Amino acid sequence: ERRERKRKLSKEMAEKATRELEKMQLKEKADIKYKEWLEKKRAEEAEKKKKEKEKEKERVAELQEKRTRSEKIFKEWLQNARNKPQPALNGYGFPHGRSAGLYVQYRNME
């Protein structure tokens, strides 16, 4: 009876140790998978940030190019406007460079 109890007890202890070992192994596997998942998430976040920075750089470069082009076109327009001849003041309504409005006409009638 004593031997039977001893054998039973050692068998239970062995089963308990086996279960503990399995639990530890399962926990280690879970930890490893979690670390892999976390690493993957961090890599994805880093890639996302990198893409966002690249897009921002492209947008800034595009704006700078647009601004440069606009300035160039404006300078060309300004240069052409300076070289363009002014309209003649002796046209209709401006005889001898003065306005010939109604006031001037009525004044001359008096």
PDB file of C-alpha atoms in Angstrom:
ATOM      1  CA  GLU A   1       0.000   0.000   0.000  1.00  0.00           C
ATOM      2  CA  ARG A   2       2.844   2.327   0.857  1.00  0.00           C
ATOM      3  CA  ARG A   3       4.621   1.519  -2.388  1.00  0.00           C
ATOM      4  CA  GLU A   4       1.392   2.051  -4.252  1.00  0.00           C
ATOM      5  CA  ARG A   5       0.979   5.505  -2.677  1.00  0.00           C
ATOM      6  CA  LYS A   6       4.594   6.358  -3.425  1.00  0.00           C
ATOM      7  CA  ARG A   7       4.221   5.291  -7.020  1.00  0.00           C
ATOM      8  CA  LYS A   8       0.960   7.233  -7.363  1.00  0.00           C
ATOM      9  CA  LEU A   9       2.532  10.303  -5.789  1.00  0.00           C
ATOM     10  CA  SER A  10       5.592  10.161  -8.042  1.00  0.00           C
ATOM     11  CA  LYS A  11       3.339   9.650 -11.058  1.00  0.00           C
ATOM     12  CA  GLU A  12       1.256  12.728 -10.070  1.00  0.00           C
ATOM     13  CA  MET A  13       4.427  14.759  -9.501  1.00  0.00           C
ATOM     14  CA  ALA A  14       5.749  13.728 -12.930  1.00  0.00           C
ATOM     15  CA  GLU A  15       2.436  14.682 -14.582  1.00  0.00           C
ATOM     16  CA  LYS A  16       2.423  18.009 -12.733  1.00  0.00           C
ATOM     17  CA  ALA A  17       6.008  18.729 -13.823  1.00  0.00           C
ATOM     18  CA  THR A  18       5.095  17.827 -17.410  1.00  0.00           C
ATOM     19  CA  ARG A  19       2.099  20.186 -17.313  1.00  0.00           C
ATOM     20  CA  GLU A  20       4.266  23.000 -15.881  1.00  0.00           C
ATOM     21  CA  LEU A  21       6.867  22.410 -18.570  1.00  0.00           C
ATOM     22  CA  GLU A  22       4.186  22.535 -21.283  1.00  0.00           C
ATOM     23  CA  LYS A  23       2.806  25.769 -19.795  1.00  0.00           C
ATOM     24  CA  MET A  24       6.266  27.323 -19.817  1.00  0.00           C
ATOM     25  CA  GLN A  25       6.881  26.256 -23.406  1.00  0.00           C
ATOM     26  CA  LEU A  26       3.495  27.626 -24.452  1.00  0.00           C
ATOM     27  CA  LYS A  27       4.233  30.916 -22.712  1.00  0.00           C
ATOM     28  CA  GLU A  28       7.637  31.156 -24.417  1.00  0.00           C
ATOM     29  CA  LYS A  29       6.016  30.549 -27.821  1.00  0.00           C
ATOM     30  CA  ALA A  30       3.408  33.208 -27.075  1.00  0.00           C
ATOM     31  CA  ASP A  31       6.127  35.667 -26.037  1.00  0.00           C
ATOM     32  CA  ILE A  32       8.097  34.975 -29.209  1.00  0.00           C
ATOM     33  CA  LYS A  33       5.010  35.449 -31.394  1.00  0.00           C
ATOM     34  CA  TYR A  34       4.141  38.686 -29.578  1.00  0.00           C
ATOM     35  CA  LYS A  35       7.674  40.028 -30.081  1.00  0.00           C
ATOM     36  CA  GLU A  36       7.542  39.141 -33.784  1.00  0.00           C
ATOM     37  CA  TRP A  37       4.148  40.838 -34.127  1.00  0.00           C
ATOM     38  CA  LEU A  38       5.387  43.926 -32.283  1.00  0.00           C
ATOM     39  CA  GLU A  39       8.491  44.098 -34.488  1.00  0.00           C
ATOM     40  CA  LYS A  40       6.348  43.796 -37.608  1.00  0.00           C
ATOM     41  CA  LYS A  41       4.030  46.587 -36.390  1.00  0.00           C
ATOM     42  CA  ARG A  42       6.949  48.881 -35.660  1.00  0.00           C
ATOM     43  CA  ALA A  43       8.408  48.214 -39.107  1.00  0.00           C
ATOM     44  CA  GLU A  44       5.036  49.013 -40.706  1.00  0.00           C
ATOM     45  CA  GLU A  45       4.778  52.259 -38.712  1.00  0.00           C
ATOM     46  CA  ALA A  46       8.311  53.248 -39.728  1.00  0.00           C
ATOM     47  CA  GLU A  47       7.503  52.533 -43.385  1.00  0.00           C
ATOM     48  CA  LYS A  48       4.296  54.551 -43.138  1.00  0.00           C
ATOM     49  CA  LYS A  49       6.141  57.529 -41.625  1.00  0.00           C
ATOM     50  CA  LYS A  50       8.822  57.272 -44.302  1.00  0.00           C
ATOM     51  CA  LYS A  51       6.182  57.357 -47.064  1.00  0.00           C
ATOM     52  CA  GLU A  52       4.460  60.337 -45.440  1.00  0.00           C
ATOM     53  CA  LYS A  53       7.773  62.218 -45.269  1.00  0.00           C
ATOM     54  CA  GLU A  54       8.458  61.437 -48.930  1.00  0.00           C
ATOM     55  CA  LYS A  55       4.999  62.694 -49.914  1.00  0.00           C
ATOM     56  CA  GLU A  56       5.552  65.874 -47.907  1.00  0.00           C
ATOM     57  CA  LYS A  57       8.940  66.409 -49.564  1.00  0.00           C
ATOM     58  CA  GLU A  58       7.355  65.930 -52.997  1.00  0.00           C
ATOM     59  CA  ARG A  59       4.585  68.392 -52.138  1.00  0.00           C
ATOM     60  CA  VAL A  60       7.074  70.999 -50.908  1.00  0.00           C
ATOM     61  CA  ALA A  61       9.247  70.529 -54.008  1.00  0.00           C
ATOM     62  CA  GLU A  62       6.187  70.864 -56.235  1.00  0.00           C
ATOM     63  CA  LEU A  63       5.123  74.072 -54.480  1.00  0.00           C
ATOM     64  CA  GLN A  64       8.642  75.475 -54.770  1.00  0.00           C
ATOM     65  CA  GLU A  65       8.756  74.637 -58.475  1.00  0.00           C
ATOM     66  CA  LYS A  66       5.344  76.236 -58.991  1.00  0.00           C
ATOM     67  CA  ARG A  67       6.430  79.376 -57.127  1.00  0.00           C
ATOM     68  CA  THR A  68       9.650  79.614 -59.154  1.00  0.00           C
ATOM     69  CA  ARG A  69       7.734  79.194 -62.407  1.00  0.00           C
ATOM     70  CA  SER A  70       5.194  81.841 -61.358  1.00  0.00           C
ATOM     71  CA  GLU A  71       7.928  84.308 -60.452  1.00  0.00           C
ATOM     72  CA  LYS A  72       9.643  83.741 -63.797  1.00  0.00           C
ATOM     73  CA  ILE A  73       6.408  84.278 -65.713  1.00  0.00           C
ATOM     74  CA  PHE A  74       5.631  87.408 -63.676  1.00  0.00           C
ATOM     75  CA  LYS A  75       9.099  88.856 -64.351  1.00  0.00           C
ATOM     76  CA  GLU A  76       8.684  88.169 -68.069  1.00  0.00           C
ATOM     77  CA  TRP A  77       5.270  89.847 -68.037  1.00  0.00           C
ATOM     78  CA  LEU A  78       6.680  92.825 -66.148  1.00  0.00           C
ATOM     79  CA  GLN A  79       9.534  93.162 -68.638  1.00  0.00           C
ATOM     80  CA  ASN A  80       7.110  92.980 -71.564  1.00  0.00           C
ATOM     81  CA  ALA A  81       4.764  95.507 -69.912  1.00  0.00           C
ATOM     82  CA  ARG A  82       7.611  98.014 -69.588  1.00  0.00           C
ATOM     83  CA  ASN A  83       8.557  97.617 -73.231  1.00  0.00           C
ATOM     84  CA  LYS A  84       4.962  97.834 -74.455  1.00  0.00           C
ATOM     85  CA  PRO A  85       4.076 101.248 -75.921  1.00  0.00           C
ATOM     86  CA  GLN A  86       1.652 103.390 -73.901  1.00  0.00           C
ATOM     87  CA  PRO A  87      -1.706 104.266 -75.494  1.00  0.00           C
ATOM     88  CA  ALA A  88      -1.875 107.699 -77.077  1.00  0.00           C
ATOM     89  CA  LEU A  89      -3.546 110.313 -74.886  1.00  0.00           C
ATOM     90  CA  ASN A  90      -4.792 112.292 -77.892  1.00  0.00           C
ATOM     91  CA  GLY A  91      -7.431 109.711 -78.661  1.00  0.00           C
ATOM     92  CA  TYR A  92     -11.146 110.155 -78.131  1.00  0.00           C
ATOM     93  CA  GLY A  93     -11.920 112.104 -74.952  1.00  0.00           C
ATOM     94  CA  PHE A  94      -8.363 113.379 -74.489  1.00  0.00           C
ATOM     95  CA  PRO A  95      -7.677 116.214 -76.957  1.00  0.00           C
ATOM     96  CA  HIS A  96      -4.292 117.764 -76.217  1.00  0.00           C
ATOM     97  CA  GLY A  97      -3.832 115.409 -73.248  1.00  0.00           C
ATOM     98  CA  ARG A  98      -6.778 116.829 -71.249  1.00  0.00           C
ATOM     99  CA  SER A  99     -10.159 115.350 -70.543  1.00  0.00           C
ATOM    100  CA  ALA A 100     -12.996 116.649 -72.671  1.00  0.00           C
ATOM    101  CA  GLY A 101     -15.782 115.700 -70.295  1.00  0.00           C
ATOM    102  CA  LEU A 102     -19.173 117.354 -69.935  1.00  0.00           C
ATOM    103  CA  TYR A 103     -17.920 119.956 -67.471  1.00  0.00           C
ATOM    104  CA  VAL A 104     -15.344 121.256 -69.904  1.00  0.00           C
ATOM    105  CA  GLN A 105     -17.892 121.446 -72.726  1.00  0.00           C
ATOM    106  CA  TYR A 106     -20.463 123.338 -70.641  1.00  0.00           C
ATOM    107  CA  ARG A 107     -17.825 125.723 -69.389  1.00  0.00           C
ATOM    108  CA  ASN A 108     -16.804 126.563 -72.940  1.00  0.00           C
ATOM    109  CA  MET A 109     -20.442 127.280 -73.849  1.00  0.00           C
ATOM    110  CA  GLU A 110     -20.832 129.991 -71.238  1.00  0.00           C
TER     111      GLU A 110
END
